[in-house]
Coordinates of C-alpha atoms and ligand atoms in Angstrom, one line a residue:
X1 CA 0.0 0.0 0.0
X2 CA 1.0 3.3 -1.1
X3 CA 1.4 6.0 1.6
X4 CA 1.1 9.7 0.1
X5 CA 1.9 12.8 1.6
X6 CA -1.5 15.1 1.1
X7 CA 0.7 18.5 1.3
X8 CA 3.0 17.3 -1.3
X9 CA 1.4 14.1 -2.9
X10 CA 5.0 12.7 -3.0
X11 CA 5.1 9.3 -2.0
X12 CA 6.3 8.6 2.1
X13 CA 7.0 5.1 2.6
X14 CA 5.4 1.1 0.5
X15 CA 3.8 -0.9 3.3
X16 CA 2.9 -4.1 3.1
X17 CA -0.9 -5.6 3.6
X18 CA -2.5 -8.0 5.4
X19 CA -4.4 -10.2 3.3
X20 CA -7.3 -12.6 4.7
X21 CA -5.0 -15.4 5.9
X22 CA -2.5 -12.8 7.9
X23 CA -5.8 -11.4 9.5
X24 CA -6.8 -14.9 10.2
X25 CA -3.4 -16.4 11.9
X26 CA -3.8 -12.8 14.1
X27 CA -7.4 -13.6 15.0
X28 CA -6.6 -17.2 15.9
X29 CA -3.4 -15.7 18.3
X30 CA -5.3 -13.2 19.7
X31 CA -7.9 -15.5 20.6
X32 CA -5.6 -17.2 22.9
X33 CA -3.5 -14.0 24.3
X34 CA -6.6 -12.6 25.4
X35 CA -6.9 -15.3 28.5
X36 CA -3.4 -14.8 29.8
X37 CA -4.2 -11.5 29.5
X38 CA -7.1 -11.1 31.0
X39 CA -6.0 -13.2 33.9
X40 CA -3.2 -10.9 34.7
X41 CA -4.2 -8.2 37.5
X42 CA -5.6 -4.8 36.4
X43 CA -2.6 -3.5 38.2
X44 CA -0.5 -4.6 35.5
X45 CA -2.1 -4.1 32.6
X46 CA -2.4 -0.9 34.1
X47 CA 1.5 -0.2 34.2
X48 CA 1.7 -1.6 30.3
X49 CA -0.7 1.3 29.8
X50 CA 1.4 4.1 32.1
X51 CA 4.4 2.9 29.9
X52 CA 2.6 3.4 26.7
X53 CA 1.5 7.0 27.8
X54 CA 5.2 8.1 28.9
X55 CA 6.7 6.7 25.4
X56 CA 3.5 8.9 23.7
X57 CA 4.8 12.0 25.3
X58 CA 8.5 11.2 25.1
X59 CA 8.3 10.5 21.2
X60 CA 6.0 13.5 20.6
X61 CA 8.3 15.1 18.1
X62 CA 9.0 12.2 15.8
X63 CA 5.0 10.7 16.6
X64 CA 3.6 13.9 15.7
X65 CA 6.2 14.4 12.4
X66 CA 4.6 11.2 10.9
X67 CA 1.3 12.0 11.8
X68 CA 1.6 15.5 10.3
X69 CA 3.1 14.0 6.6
X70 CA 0.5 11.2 6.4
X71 CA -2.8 13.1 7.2
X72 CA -1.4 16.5 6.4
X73 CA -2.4 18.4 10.0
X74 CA -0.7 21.0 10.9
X75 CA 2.1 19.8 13.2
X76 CA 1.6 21.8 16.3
X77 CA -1.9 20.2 15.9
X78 CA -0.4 16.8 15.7
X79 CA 1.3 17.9 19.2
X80 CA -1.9 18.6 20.5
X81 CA -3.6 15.5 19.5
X82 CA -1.3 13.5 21.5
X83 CA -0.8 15.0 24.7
X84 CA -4.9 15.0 24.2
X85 CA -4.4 11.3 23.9
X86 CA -2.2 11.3 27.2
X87 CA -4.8 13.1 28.9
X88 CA -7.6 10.7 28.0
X89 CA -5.2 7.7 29.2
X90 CA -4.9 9.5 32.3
X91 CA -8.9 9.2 32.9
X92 CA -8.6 5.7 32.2
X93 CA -5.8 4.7 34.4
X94 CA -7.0 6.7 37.2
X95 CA -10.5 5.8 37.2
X96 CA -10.8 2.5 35.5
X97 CA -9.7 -0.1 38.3
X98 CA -12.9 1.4 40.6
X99 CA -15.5 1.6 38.1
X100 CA -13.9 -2.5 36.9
X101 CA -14.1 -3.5 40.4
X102 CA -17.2 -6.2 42.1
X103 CA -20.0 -4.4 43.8
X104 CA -21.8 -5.6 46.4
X105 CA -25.5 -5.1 45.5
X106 CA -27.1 -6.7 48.8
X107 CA -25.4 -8.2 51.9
X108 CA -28.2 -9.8 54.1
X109 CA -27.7 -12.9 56.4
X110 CA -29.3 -15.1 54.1
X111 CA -28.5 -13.7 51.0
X112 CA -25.6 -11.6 48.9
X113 CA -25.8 -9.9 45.2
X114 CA -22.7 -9.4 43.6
X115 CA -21.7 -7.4 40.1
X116 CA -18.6 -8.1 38.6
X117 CA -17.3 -7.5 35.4
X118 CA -16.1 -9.4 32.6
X119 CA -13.9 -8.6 29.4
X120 CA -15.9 -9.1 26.3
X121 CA -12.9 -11.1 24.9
X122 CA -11.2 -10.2 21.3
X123 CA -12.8 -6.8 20.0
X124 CA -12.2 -4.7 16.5
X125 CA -11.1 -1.7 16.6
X126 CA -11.9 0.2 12.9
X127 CA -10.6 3.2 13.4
X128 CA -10.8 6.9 11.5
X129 CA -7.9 9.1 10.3
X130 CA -8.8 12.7 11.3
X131 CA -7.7 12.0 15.1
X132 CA -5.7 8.9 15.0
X133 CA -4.1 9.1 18.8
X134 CA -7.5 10.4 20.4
X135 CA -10.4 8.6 18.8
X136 CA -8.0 5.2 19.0
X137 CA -7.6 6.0 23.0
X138 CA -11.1 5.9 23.6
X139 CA -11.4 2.5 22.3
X140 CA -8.4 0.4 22.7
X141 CA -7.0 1.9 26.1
X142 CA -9.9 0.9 28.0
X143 CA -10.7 -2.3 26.1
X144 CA -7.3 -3.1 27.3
X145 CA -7.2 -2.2 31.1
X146 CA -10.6 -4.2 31.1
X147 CA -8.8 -7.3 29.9
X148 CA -9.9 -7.6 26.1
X149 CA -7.4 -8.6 23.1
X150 CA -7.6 -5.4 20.6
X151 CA -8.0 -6.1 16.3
X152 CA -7.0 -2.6 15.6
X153 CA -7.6 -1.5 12.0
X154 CA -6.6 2.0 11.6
X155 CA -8.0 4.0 8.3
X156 CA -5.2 3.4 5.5
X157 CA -5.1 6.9 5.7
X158 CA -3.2 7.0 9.2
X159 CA -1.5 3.4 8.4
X160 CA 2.0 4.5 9.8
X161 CA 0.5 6.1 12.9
X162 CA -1.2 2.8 13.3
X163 CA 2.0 1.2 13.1
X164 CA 4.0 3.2 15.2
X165 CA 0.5 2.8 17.9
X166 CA 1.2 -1.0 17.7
X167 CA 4.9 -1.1 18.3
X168 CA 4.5 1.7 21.3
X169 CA 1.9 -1.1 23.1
X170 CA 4.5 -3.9 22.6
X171 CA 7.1 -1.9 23.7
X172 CA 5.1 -0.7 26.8
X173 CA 4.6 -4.6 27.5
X174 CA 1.3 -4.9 26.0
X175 CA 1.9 -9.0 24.6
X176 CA 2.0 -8.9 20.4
X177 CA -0.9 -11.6 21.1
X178 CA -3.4 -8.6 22.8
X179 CA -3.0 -6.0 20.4
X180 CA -2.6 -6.0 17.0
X181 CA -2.7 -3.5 13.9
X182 CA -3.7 -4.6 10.4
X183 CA -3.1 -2.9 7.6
X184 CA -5.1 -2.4 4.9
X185 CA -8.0 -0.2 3.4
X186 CA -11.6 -0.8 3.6
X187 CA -11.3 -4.5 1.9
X188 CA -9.2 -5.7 4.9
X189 CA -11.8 -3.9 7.5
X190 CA -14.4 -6.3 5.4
X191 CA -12.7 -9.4 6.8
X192 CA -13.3 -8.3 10.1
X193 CA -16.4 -8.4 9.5
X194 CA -16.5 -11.7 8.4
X195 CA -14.5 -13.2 11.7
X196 CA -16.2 -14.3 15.1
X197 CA -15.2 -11.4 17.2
X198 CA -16.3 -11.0 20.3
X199 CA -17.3 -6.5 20.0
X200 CA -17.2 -4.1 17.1
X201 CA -16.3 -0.7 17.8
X202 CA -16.6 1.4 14.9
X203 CA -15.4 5.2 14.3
X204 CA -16.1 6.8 10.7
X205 CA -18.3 7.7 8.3
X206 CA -22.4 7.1 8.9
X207 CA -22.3 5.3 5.5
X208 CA -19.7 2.9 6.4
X209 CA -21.1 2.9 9.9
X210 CA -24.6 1.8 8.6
X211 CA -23.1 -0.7 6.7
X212 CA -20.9 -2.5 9.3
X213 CA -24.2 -2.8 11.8
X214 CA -26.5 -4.0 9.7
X215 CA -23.4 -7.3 8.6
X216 CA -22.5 -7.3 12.5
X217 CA -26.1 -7.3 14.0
X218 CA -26.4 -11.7 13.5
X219 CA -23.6 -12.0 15.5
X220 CA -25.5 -10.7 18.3
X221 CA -22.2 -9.0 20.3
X222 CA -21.9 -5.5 21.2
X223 CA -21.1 -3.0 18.8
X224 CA -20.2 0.8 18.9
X225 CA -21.2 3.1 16.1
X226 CA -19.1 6.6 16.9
X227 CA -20.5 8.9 13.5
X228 CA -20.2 11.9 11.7
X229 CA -21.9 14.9 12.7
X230 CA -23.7 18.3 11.4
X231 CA -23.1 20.5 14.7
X232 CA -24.9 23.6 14.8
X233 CA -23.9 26.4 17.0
X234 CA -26.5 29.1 17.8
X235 CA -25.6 32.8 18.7
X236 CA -28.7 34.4 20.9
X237 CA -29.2 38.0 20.5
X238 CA -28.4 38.0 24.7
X239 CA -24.4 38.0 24.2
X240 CA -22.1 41.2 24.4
X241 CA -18.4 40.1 22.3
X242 CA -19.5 38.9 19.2
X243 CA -15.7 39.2 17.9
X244 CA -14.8 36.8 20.3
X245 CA -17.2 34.6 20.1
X246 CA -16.7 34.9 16.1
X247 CA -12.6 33.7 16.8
X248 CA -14.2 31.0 18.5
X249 CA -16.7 29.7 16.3
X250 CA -14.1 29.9 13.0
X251 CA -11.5 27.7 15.1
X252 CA -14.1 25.3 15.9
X253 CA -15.3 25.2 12.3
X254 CA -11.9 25.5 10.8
X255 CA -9.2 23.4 13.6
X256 CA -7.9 20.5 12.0
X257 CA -9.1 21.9 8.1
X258 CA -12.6 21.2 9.4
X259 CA -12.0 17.4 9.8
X260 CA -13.6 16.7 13.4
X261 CA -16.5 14.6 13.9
X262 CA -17.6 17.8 16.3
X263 CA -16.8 20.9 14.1
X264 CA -18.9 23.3 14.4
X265 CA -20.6 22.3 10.5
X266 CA -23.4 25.1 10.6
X267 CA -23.9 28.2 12.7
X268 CA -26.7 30.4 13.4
X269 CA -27.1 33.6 14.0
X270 CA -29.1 36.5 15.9
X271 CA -30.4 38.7 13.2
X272 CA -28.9 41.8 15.9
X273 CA -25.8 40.0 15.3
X274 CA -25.1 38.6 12.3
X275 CA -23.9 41.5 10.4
X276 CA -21.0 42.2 12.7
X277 CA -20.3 38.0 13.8
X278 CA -20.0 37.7 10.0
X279 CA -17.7 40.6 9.3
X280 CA -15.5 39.2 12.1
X281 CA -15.9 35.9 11.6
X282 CA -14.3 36.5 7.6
X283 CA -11.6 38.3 8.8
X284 CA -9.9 35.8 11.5
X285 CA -10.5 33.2 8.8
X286 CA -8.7 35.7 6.7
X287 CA -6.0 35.3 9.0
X288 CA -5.3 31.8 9.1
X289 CA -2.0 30.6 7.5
X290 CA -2.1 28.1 5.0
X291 CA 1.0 25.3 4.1
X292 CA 2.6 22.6 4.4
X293 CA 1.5 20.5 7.4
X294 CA 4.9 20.2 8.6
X295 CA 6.1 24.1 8.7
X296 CA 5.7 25.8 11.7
X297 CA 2.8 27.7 12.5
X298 CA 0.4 26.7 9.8
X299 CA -3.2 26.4 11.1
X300 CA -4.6 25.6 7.7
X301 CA -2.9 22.3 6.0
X302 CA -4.3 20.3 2.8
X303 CA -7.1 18.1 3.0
X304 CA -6.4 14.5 4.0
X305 CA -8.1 12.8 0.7
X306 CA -7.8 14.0 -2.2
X307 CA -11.8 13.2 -3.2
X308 CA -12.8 15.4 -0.5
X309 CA -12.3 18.5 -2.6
X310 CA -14.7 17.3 -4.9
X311 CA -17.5 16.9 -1.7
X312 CA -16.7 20.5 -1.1
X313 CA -16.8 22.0 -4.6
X314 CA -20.4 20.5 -5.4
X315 CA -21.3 22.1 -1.7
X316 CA -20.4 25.5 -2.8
X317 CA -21.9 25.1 -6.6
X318 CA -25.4 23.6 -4.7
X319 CA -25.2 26.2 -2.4
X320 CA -24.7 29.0 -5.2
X321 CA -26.8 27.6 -7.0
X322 CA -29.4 28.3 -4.5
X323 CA -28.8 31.9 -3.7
X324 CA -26.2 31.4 -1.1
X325 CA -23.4 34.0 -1.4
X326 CA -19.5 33.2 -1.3
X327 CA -18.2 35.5 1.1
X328 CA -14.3 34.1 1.0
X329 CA -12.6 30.9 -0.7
X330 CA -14.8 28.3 -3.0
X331 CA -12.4 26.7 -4.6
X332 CA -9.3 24.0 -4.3
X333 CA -6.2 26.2 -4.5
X334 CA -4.1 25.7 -7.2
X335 CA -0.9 24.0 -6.1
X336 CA 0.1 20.4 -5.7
X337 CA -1.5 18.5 -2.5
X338 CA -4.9 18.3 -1.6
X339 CA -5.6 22.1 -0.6
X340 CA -9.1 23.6 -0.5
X341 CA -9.9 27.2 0.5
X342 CA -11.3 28.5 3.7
X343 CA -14.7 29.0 3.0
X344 CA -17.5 31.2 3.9
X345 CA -21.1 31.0 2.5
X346 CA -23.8 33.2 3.7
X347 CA -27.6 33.9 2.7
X348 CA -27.5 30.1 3.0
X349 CA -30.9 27.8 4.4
X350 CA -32.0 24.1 4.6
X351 CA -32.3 23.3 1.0
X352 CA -28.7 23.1 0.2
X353 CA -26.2 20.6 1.3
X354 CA -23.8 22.8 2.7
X355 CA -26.1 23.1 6.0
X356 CA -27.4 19.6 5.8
X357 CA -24.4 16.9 5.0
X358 CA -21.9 16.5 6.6
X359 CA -18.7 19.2 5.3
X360 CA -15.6 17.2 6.9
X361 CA -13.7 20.1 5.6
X362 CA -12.7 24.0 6.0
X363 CA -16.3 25.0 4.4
X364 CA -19.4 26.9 6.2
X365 CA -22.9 28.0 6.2
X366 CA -23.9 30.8 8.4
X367 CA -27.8 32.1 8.6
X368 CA -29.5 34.7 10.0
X369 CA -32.2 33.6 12.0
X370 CA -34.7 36.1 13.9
X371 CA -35.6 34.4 17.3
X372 CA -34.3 31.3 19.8
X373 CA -37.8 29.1 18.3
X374 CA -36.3 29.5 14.8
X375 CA -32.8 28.7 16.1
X376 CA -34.1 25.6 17.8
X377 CA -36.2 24.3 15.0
X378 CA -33.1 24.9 12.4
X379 CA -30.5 23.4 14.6
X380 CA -33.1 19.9 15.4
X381 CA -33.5 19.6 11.3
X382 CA -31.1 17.2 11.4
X383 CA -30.8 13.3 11.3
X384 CA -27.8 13.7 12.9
X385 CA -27.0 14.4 16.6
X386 CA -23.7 14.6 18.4
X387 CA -22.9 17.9 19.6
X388 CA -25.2 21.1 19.9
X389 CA -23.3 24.7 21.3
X390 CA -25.3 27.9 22.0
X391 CA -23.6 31.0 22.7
X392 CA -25.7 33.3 25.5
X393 CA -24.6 35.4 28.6
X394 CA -28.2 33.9 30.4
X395 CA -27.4 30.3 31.2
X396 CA -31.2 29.6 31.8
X397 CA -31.6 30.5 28.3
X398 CA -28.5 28.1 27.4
X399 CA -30.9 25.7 29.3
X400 CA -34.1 26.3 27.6
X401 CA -32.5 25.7 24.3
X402 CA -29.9 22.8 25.0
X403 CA -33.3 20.7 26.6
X404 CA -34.5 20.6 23.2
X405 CA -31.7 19.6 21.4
X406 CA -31.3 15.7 20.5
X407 CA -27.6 15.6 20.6
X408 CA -25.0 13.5 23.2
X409 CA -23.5 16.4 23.9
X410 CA -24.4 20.4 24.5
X411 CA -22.3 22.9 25.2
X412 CA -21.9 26.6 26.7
X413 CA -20.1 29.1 25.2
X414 CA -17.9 26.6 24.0
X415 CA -17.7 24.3 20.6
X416 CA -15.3 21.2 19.5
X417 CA -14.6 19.9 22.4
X418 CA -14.2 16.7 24.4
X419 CA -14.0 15.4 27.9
X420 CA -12.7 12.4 28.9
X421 CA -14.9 13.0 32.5
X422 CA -19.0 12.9 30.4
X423 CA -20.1 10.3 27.6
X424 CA -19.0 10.9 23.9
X425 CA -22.3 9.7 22.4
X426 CA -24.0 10.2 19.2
X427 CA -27.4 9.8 18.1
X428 CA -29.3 9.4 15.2
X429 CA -27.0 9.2 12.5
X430 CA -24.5 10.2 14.7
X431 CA -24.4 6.9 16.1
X432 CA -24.7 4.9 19.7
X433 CA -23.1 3.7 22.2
X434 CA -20.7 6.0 24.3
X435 CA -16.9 6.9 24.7
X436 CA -15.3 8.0 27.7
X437 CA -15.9 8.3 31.4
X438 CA -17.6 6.0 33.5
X439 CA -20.0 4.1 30.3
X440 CA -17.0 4.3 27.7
X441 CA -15.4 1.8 30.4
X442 CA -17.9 -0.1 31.1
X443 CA -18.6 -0.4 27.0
X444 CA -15.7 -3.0 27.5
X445 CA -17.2 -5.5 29.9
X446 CA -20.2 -7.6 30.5
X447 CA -21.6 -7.7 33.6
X448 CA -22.5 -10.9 35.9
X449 CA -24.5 -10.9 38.8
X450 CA -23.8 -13.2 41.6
X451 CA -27.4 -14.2 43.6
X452 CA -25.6 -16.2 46.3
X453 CA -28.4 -17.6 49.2
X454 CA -27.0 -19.1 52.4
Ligands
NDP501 P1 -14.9 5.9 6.9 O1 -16.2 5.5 7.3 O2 -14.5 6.1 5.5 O3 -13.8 4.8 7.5 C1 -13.7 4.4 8.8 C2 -13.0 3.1 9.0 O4 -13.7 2.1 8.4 C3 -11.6 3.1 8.2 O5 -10.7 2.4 9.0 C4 -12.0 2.4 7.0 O6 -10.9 1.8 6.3 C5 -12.9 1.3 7.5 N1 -13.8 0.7 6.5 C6 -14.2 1.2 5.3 N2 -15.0 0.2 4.7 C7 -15.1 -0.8 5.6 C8 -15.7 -2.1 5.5 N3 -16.5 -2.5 4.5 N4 -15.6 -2.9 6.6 C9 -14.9 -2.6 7.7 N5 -14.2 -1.4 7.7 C10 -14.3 -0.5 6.7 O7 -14.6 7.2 7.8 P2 -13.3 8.1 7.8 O8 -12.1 7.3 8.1 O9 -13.3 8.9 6.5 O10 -13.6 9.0 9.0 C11 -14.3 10.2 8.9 C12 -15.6 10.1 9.5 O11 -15.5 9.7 10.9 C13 -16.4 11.4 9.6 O12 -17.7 11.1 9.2 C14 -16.3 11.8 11.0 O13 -17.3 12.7 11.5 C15 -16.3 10.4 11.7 N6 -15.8 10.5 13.1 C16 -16.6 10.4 14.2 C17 -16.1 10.5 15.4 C18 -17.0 10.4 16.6 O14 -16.4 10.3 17.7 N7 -18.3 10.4 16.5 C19 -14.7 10.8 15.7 C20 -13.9 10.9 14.5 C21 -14.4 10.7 13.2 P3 -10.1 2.7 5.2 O15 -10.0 4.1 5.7 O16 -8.8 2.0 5.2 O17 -10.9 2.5 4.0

């Protein structure tokens, strides 16, 4: 498999990949690694994990160098991303032993409940490109302390950082028959698919999402759907720094080229506002220095895949089209690698794409709307639901809206954003099943109750 640099399209590095029988032979060893494994105290797998984390931080520079060629982020993004990462395996390694730990239910003279908590055994990781380090954390650091063998298919768009992921673990002590990294594009995720795992935990696209649950569901074993998203963000007409809040809203929608399952993907807009949020909201974007992903100080690198800019072009023509008006960017920039404009539409509304499916690039909608009712009605028309922000001085008000929207997660004054402390949930097409805190540990157990009577 070809590995291509999206700033340059010059060609980093051949890998070779797994074909059905490799991905069998690995399936059959983890199969048996898991048992040693998981008979091993959660004290030391514990350590295995510590060990990873320290190696994380101590190989930042050369981690975040291959993440920054391969995906094309900007590298003190990359940076970022990983001490993120750290941070989330912090959570886990504090936290995880308690929540993992037997409960008494009921202690009576005659009779004691007990919960305890089993690994579900050997689970698939298929993983997305866009965050490599953090949205692979949430699954196979957990899945690990909790006792489970890990399948981990990276996207072959963040092959190498899936590689360098895999030796890290064995290096921290994790055994080469617990977790494993395949290679391969969507072909070799198939054949996991096709194997008798024990839990699929999926992050990507809703399509491919769909797709996986409806060939996993006869299995009958838990599976994970983490999605895409359409985030709205809502300014009320109750908020005094609009420029801030602007500078706030373009990072959300433009971080990482606009490649995060929670970018802000639409944003509305207090008619008493909009004029001036829009005005300021062009000009920081305006700002924003575009390059190579591995220069310093770059916050806008190319796109990731190349087909992208085509997504992005028939957004803007759609949007166009339909009365929208191009207030910066529209176009791919003309230079090799996969580099689209930051772009602005306004005068946009419902019937074109740009503020219904999902961007997954530097490209957005903003609309004027005239009170909180049309806000909330715009920012529900959705089948999508993962994050929701609203922008308000009046937290009651933040309340009244954020009860109505159907989203995992809602925020104040803030956007793109993620805690490893509260669920990372989706719905809708956003997906099920959560990451993080307490239930993205317990995701990677079964429970059994104990009903002893004496
Ligand atoms: P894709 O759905 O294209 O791919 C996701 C993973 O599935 C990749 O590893 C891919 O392999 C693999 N895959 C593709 N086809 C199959 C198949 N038939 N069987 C098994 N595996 C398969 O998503 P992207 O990688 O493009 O990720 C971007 C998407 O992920 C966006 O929609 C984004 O919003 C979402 N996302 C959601 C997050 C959340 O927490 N909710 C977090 C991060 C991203 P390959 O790439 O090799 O083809």
């Amino acid at each position: 498999m070809k590995i291509i640099n999206p700033s340059t399209e010059e060609l980093i590095k051949e890998v070779q990949e797994d074909s059905s029988e490799s991905v069998q032979k690995v399936y059959e060893a983890l199969k048996k690694g898991q048992i040693s494994w998981a008979n091993q105290s959660v004290d030391s797998r514990i350590e295995c994990i510590k060990k990873f984390k320290e190696a994380l931080l101590e190989q930042i520079d050369s981690l975040g160098s291959i993440l920054s060629s391969e995906v094309g982020k900007p590298l003190n993004q990359s940076g970022n991303e990983i001490r993120g990462a750290a941070g989330r395996i912090d959570y886990f390694v504090d936290n995880s032993k308690e929540i993992l730990s037997t409960r008494t239910a009921v202690k009576e003279p005659n009779l004691e409940e007990e919960v305890s908590f089993e690994p579900l055994g050997v689970i698939a990781n298929i993983s997305a490109w866009n965050y490599p380090y953090l949205v692979g954390v949430n699954v196979f650091i957990p899945a690990l302390i909790a006792g489970n063998a890990v399948l981990y298919k990276p996207s072959e768009f963040s092959t190498l950082t899936g590689l360098e992921i895999e030796r890290l673990m064995h290096e921290a002590g994790v055994p080469k028959d617990v977790f494993k990294c395949i290679v391969g594009s969507g072909d070799i995720g198939q054949q996991l698919l096709d194997l008798p795992l024990d839990g699929y935990f999926f992050t990507g696209s809703h399509k491919t999402g769909q797709y996986i649950y409806e060939q996993v569901a006869p299995k009958m074993v838990p599976c994970q759907m983490e999605l895409g998203g359409k985030d709205p963000m809502y300014v009320s007409n109750n908020n005094d720094d609009i420029v801030a809040i602007a500078k706030g809203a373009a990072e959300g929608a433009f971080y990482n080229n606009g490649q995060s399952c929670c970018a802000v993907e639409r944003i509305y807009v207090h008619e008493d506002h909009y004029d001036q949020f829009v005005n300021a909201f062009v000009e920081e974007v305006k700002s924003y220095p575009i390059g190579l992903s591995t220069e310093e100080n770059v916050f806008i690198g190319p796109l990731t895949r190349e087909n992208q800019i085509a997504v992005l072009e028939n957004q803007v023509a759609d949007a166009v089209d339909k009365g929208a008006e191009l207030k910066l960017g529209g176009q791919a920039i003309d230079r090799s690698g996969y580099y689209f404009q930051p772009t602005v539409l306004t005068n946009v509304n419902h019937d074109m794409e740009v503020m219904t499916e999902e961007s997954f690039g530097p490209i957005i909608g903003i609309q004027s709307v005239k009170d909180n009712e049309e806000a909330i009605a715009l920012m529900k028309d959705t089948r999508y639901g993962l994050t929701s922000a609203i922008y308000t001085k009046d937290k009651e008000e933040f309340r009244s809206i954020g009860k109505h929207m159907n989203s995992g997660t809602v925020y104040w004054n803030c956007c793109d954003r993620v805690s490893a402390n509260v669920p990372w949930s989706g719905r809708g097409n956003s997906g099920f099943g959560s990451t993080l805190s307490e239930e993205g540990i317990k995701a990677f157990v079964r429970p059994k109750a104990w009903q002893m009577r004496f």
